[in-house]
Short mmCIF file of C-alpha atoms in Angstrom, two decimals:
data_model
loop_
_atom_site.label_atom_id
_atom_site.label_comp_id
_atom_site.label_asym_id
_atom_site.label_seq_id
_atom_site.Cartn_x
_atom_site.Cartn_y
_atom_site.Cartn_z
CA UNK J 1 -5.59 10.19 -12.92
CA UNK J 2 -3.43 7.48 -14.46
CA UNK J 3 -0.53 6.34 -12.35
CA UNK J 4 2.88 5.26 -13.54
CA UNK J 5 2.50 2.72 -16.31
CA UNK J 6 5.02 -0.04 -16.92
CA UNK J 7 5.20 -2.69 -19.60
CA UNK J 8 5.45 -5.54 -19.85
CA UNK J 9 4.26 -6.71 -16.42
CA UNK J 10 6.06 -10.00 -16.83
CA UNK J 11 8.99 -10.91 -19.03
CA UNK J 12 10.64 -14.28 -19.39
CA UNK J 13 13.70 -14.47 -21.56
CA UNK J 14 16.77 -16.57 -22.09
CA UNK J 15 20.26 -15.66 -21.07
CA UNK J 16 21.98 -13.53 -23.67
CA UNK J 17 18.82 -11.95 -25.03
CA UNK J 18 18.14 -8.25 -25.03
CA UNK J 19 15.40 -7.06 -22.70
CA UNK J 20 13.65 -3.69 -22.85
CA UNK J 21 11.44 -2.45 -20.05
CA UNK J 22 9.17 0.53 -20.59
CA UNK J 23 7.76 3.23 -18.36
CA UNK J 24 5.33 6.09 -18.73
CA UNK J 25 5.50 8.49 -15.78
CA UNK J 26 2.59 10.40 -14.34
CA UNK J 27 1.82 13.38 -16.54
CA UNK J 28 3.50 16.52 -15.26
CA UNK J 29 6.12 14.71 -13.22
CA UNK J 30 9.62 15.91 -14.04
CA UNK J 31 11.55 13.17 -12.27
CA UNK J 32 11.67 9.53 -13.28
CA UNK J 33 13.36 6.73 -11.37
CA UNK J 34 14.24 3.12 -12.11
CA UNK J 35 14.54 0.71 -9.17
CA UNK J 36 15.32 -2.96 -8.89
CA UNK J 37 13.95 -5.23 -6.18
CA UNK J 38 15.56 -8.54 -5.28
CA UNK J 39 15.41 -10.74 -2.22
CA UNK J 40 19.12 -10.34 -1.63
CA UNK J 41 19.48 -6.58 -2.08
CA UNK J 42 15.98 -5.27 -1.45
CA UNK J 43 14.96 -2.09 -3.27
CA UNK J 44 17.81 -0.23 -4.91
CA UNK J 45 17.84 2.85 -7.08
CA UNK J 46 19.43 2.27 -10.47
CA UNK J 47 19.13 5.64 -12.19
CA UNK J 48 16.99 8.74 -12.22
CA UNK J 49 16.18 11.47 -14.73
CA UNK J 50 15.14 15.07 -14.35
CA UNK J 51 13.51 16.71 -17.36
CA UNK J 52 14.60 13.75 -19.49
CA UNK J 53 18.26 14.13 -18.52
CA UNK J 54 20.01 11.36 -16.54
CA UNK J 55 21.13 12.84 -13.24
CA UNK J 56 22.52 9.92 -11.28
CA UNK J 57 23.28 6.52 -12.75
CA UNK J 58 25.59 5.36 -10.00
CA UNK J 59 23.27 2.50 -9.17
CA UNK J 60 23.37 0.94 -12.62
CA UNK J 61 25.07 -2.39 -12.01
CA UNK J 62 27.18 -2.62 -15.14
CA UNK J 63 27.51 -1.67 -18.76
CA UNK J 64 24.94 -4.23 -19.79
CA UNK J 65 22.33 -1.88 -18.36
CA UNK J 66 21.30 1.31 -20.10
CA UNK J 67 18.40 3.71 -19.68
CA UNK J 68 16.98 6.41 -21.87
CA UNK J 69 14.27 9.01 -21.66
CA UNK J 70 13.63 10.38 -25.15
CA UNK J 71 10.69 12.51 -24.02
CA UNK J 72 8.76 13.51 -20.92
CA UNK J 73 6.31 10.64 -21.20
CA UNK J 74 8.50 7.66 -21.94
CA UNK J 75 11.56 5.89 -20.61
CA UNK J 76 13.24 2.58 -21.28
CA UNK J 77 15.59 0.38 -19.31
CA UNK J 78 17.53 -2.02 -21.48
CA UNK J 79 19.61 -5.02 -20.50
CA UNK J 80 21.87 -6.44 -23.16
CA UNK J 81 22.88 -9.21 -22.87
CA UNK J 82 20.69 -10.42 -20.04
CA UNK J 83 21.93 -12.83 -17.38
CA UNK J 84 20.08 -14.99 -14.84
CA UNK J 85 21.26 -12.72 -12.00
CA UNK J 86 19.28 -9.88 -13.59
CA UNK J 87 16.07 -11.65 -12.59
CA UNK J 88 14.21 -9.21 -10.37
CA UNK J 89 11.25 -6.88 -10.24
CA UNK J 90 12.01 -3.57 -11.89
CA UNK J 91 10.03 -0.55 -10.75
CA UNK J 92 9.64 2.80 -12.36
CA UNK J 93 8.63 5.77 -10.21
CA UNK J 94 8.00 9.44 -10.84
CA UNK J 95 7.58 12.62 -8.85
CA UNK J 96 6.95 16.25 -9.61
CA UNK J 97 9.50 18.99 -9.11
CA UNK J 98 8.31 21.48 -6.54
CA UNK J 99 5.35 20.76 -4.34
CA UNK J 100 4.94 17.27 -2.93
CA UNK J 101 8.12 15.34 -3.59
CA UNK J 102 6.89 11.86 -2.87
CA UNK J 103 7.86 9.22 -5.42
CA UNK J 104 4.95 7.29 -6.92
CA UNK J 105 5.69 3.80 -8.15
CA UNK J 106 4.43 1.81 -11.09
CA UNK J 107 3.25 -1.80 -10.82
CA UNK J 108 6.67 -3.18 -11.70
CA UNK J 109 7.97 -5.59 -14.32
CA UNK J 110 8.88 -9.05 -13.12
CA UNK J 111 11.85 -10.19 -15.18
CA UNK J 112 12.97 -13.80 -15.29
CA UNK J 113 16.13 -14.66 -17.18
CA UNK J 114 16.54 -18.38 -17.74
CA UNK V 1 25.62 7.01 6.78
CA UNK V 2 21.91 6.57 6.40
CA UNK V 3 20.20 3.33 7.29
CA UNK V 4 16.69 2.04 7.88
CA UNK V 5 16.10 -1.04 10.00
CA UNK V 6 12.89 -3.01 10.05
CA UNK V 7 13.74 -5.74 12.50
CA UNK V 8 10.45 -7.58 12.12
CA UNK V 9 10.76 -9.78 9.08
CA UNK V 10 7.32 -11.31 9.34
CA UNK V 11 4.30 -10.70 11.54
CA UNK V 12 1.18 -12.81 11.62
CA UNK V 13 -2.00 -11.64 13.31
CA UNK V 14 -5.63 -12.60 13.33
CA UNK V 15 -8.17 -10.25 11.84
CA UNK V 16 -9.25 -7.39 14.14
CA UNK V 17 -6.04 -7.46 16.10
CA UNK V 18 -3.95 -4.31 16.33
CA UNK V 19 -0.43 -4.55 14.97
CA UNK V 20 2.58 -2.25 15.08
CA UNK V 21 5.35 -2.31 12.51
CA UNK V 22 8.65 -0.96 13.75
CA UNK V 23 11.03 1.28 11.85
CA UNK V 24 14.30 2.56 13.24
CA UNK V 25 16.50 4.86 11.21
CA UNK V 26 20.01 6.23 11.35
CA UNK V 27 21.08 9.55 9.92
CA UNK V 28 23.46 12.34 10.77
CA UNK V 29 21.21 14.89 9.13
CA UNK V 30 19.17 17.18 11.33
CA UNK V 31 16.44 17.42 8.71
CA UNK V 32 15.16 14.49 6.70
CA UNK V 33 12.01 12.77 5.48
CA UNK V 34 10.50 9.43 6.39
CA UNK V 35 8.07 7.40 4.33
CA UNK V 36 5.97 4.26 4.52
CA UNK V 37 5.04 2.26 1.45
CA UNK V 38 2.82 -0.81 1.15
CA UNK V 39 3.48 -3.65 -1.29
CA UNK V 40 0.41 -5.92 -1.53
CA UNK V 41 0.62 -9.39 -3.08
CA UNK V 42 -0.12 -7.87 -6.49
CA UNK V 43 3.36 -6.32 -6.32
CA UNK V 44 2.93 -2.59 -6.74
CA UNK V 45 4.36 -0.13 -4.22
CA UNK V 46 1.72 2.12 -2.73
CA UNK V 47 2.66 5.33 -0.95
CA UNK V 48 1.12 5.64 2.51
CA UNK V 49 2.69 8.58 4.29
CA UNK V 50 5.53 11.09 4.29
CA UNK V 51 6.74 12.86 7.40
CA UNK V 52 9.48 15.47 7.76
CA UNK V 53 11.82 15.54 10.70
CA UNK V 54 10.67 18.86 12.09
CA UNK V 55 7.10 17.68 12.44
CA UNK V 56 6.88 15.19 15.27
CA UNK V 57 3.12 15.25 15.48
CA UNK V 58 1.65 11.80 15.21
CA UNK V 59 -0.76 11.15 12.39
CA UNK V 60 -3.90 9.10 12.10
CA UNK V 61 -5.64 8.12 8.90
CA UNK V 62 -8.57 5.81 9.46
CA UNK V 63 -7.23 2.57 10.90
CA UNK V 64 -3.64 3.64 10.26
CA UNK V 65 -1.54 5.69 12.63
CA UNK V 66 2.10 6.67 12.73
CA UNK V 67 4.23 7.43 15.75
CA UNK V 68 7.34 9.50 15.04
CA UNK V 69 9.83 9.79 17.89
CA UNK V 70 12.99 11.65 17.05
CA UNK V 71 14.49 10.84 20.46
CA UNK V 72 14.54 7.14 19.63
CA UNK V 73 14.92 7.55 15.84
CA UNK V 74 11.76 5.58 15.26
CA UNK V 75 8.81 5.95 12.93
CA UNK V 76 6.41 3.15 13.81
CA UNK V 77 3.24 2.26 11.99
CA UNK V 78 0.16 0.87 13.71
CA UNK V 79 -2.83 -0.74 12.06
CA UNK V 80 -5.88 -0.88 14.28
CA UNK V 81 -8.42 -3.66 13.83
CA UNK V 82 -6.41 -5.31 11.08
CA UNK V 83 -8.15 -6.76 8.05
CA UNK V 84 -7.15 -9.42 5.55
CA UNK V 85 -6.68 -6.69 2.93
CA UNK V 86 -3.88 -5.27 5.08
CA UNK V 87 -1.76 -8.32 4.24
CA UNK V 88 1.28 -6.97 2.45
CA UNK V 89 4.94 -6.12 2.79
CA UNK V 90 5.43 -2.72 4.38
CA UNK V 91 8.53 -0.65 3.72
CA UNK V 92 9.88 2.23 5.70
CA UNK V 93 12.17 4.65 3.83
CA UNK V 94 14.40 7.61 4.59
CA UNK V 95 15.41 10.55 2.46
CA UNK V 96 17.73 13.46 3.06
CA UNK V 97 16.45 17.01 3.06
CA UNK V 98 17.36 18.57 -0.25
CA UNK V 99 19.33 21.75 -0.71
CA UNK V 100 16.27 23.59 -1.94
CA UNK V 101 13.85 21.97 0.43
CA UNK V 102 11.85 18.84 0.01
CA UNK V 103 13.13 15.31 -0.03
CA UNK V 104 16.14 14.41 -2.12
CA UNK V 105 15.74 11.77 -4.73
CA UNK V 106 17.60 8.95 -3.04
CA UNK V 107 15.27 6.88 -0.92
CA UNK V 108 16.91 4.48 1.49
CA UNK V 109 14.53 1.59 2.04
CA UNK V 110 14.35 -0.86 4.90
CA UNK V 111 14.12 -4.55 4.15
CA UNK V 112 10.39 -4.60 4.72
CA UNK V 113 8.02 -6.37 7.10
CA UNK V 114 5.67 -9.01 5.76
CA UNK V 115 2.32 -8.70 7.51
CA UNK V 116 -0.06 -11.63 7.22
CA UNK V 117 -3.56 -11.08 8.53
CA UNK V 118 -5.43 -14.33 9.01
CA UNK V 119 -9.23 -14.39 8.80
#
């Protein structure tokens, strides 16, 4: 079975540019999560969706960040405009509702903002 | 408040040595879930184990074993006969028990332990 798929794996951009990260959850999983990993703050939850609806976005750092889930198999995390302090690894994870509730993570997108 | 502490920032061992990674957690909940994830140099996060608070039985999976002790709020992870492929950052995580059962969606991660296994 395919795991969580993220693209791109690496992104280098300049300050002020718009960045879009993409995620395809595991088929049949109703929950989707976006995390950010930095040396300073470790792994932190940004936002999560259930059945394509945002449930908790309290971890989104500021208005420059937005996330959408237009359908059950696709989500985006957008940063506009990007800043150097946004440099991090962004993970997407998914889990099913009911049954095992473990979150399964994608390979991550390493974002570098120059 | 919930918190996970992994006091060992880095551990270095020689291949075939046994190694234990410590995880201490804080929670006021009587029911909760604990997890271990592995992050190899390639960067992905790989799920290893989930344990709920009402199951204190230790678990063994091949060279991996987990020791859950509620009395000391610890969920330690031991790798027996370590191998170079075990080199990774290991994260312990805590989740509350959801209203309808199962783990809630907010995982509290520790800061991770970098394990380096030398050949």
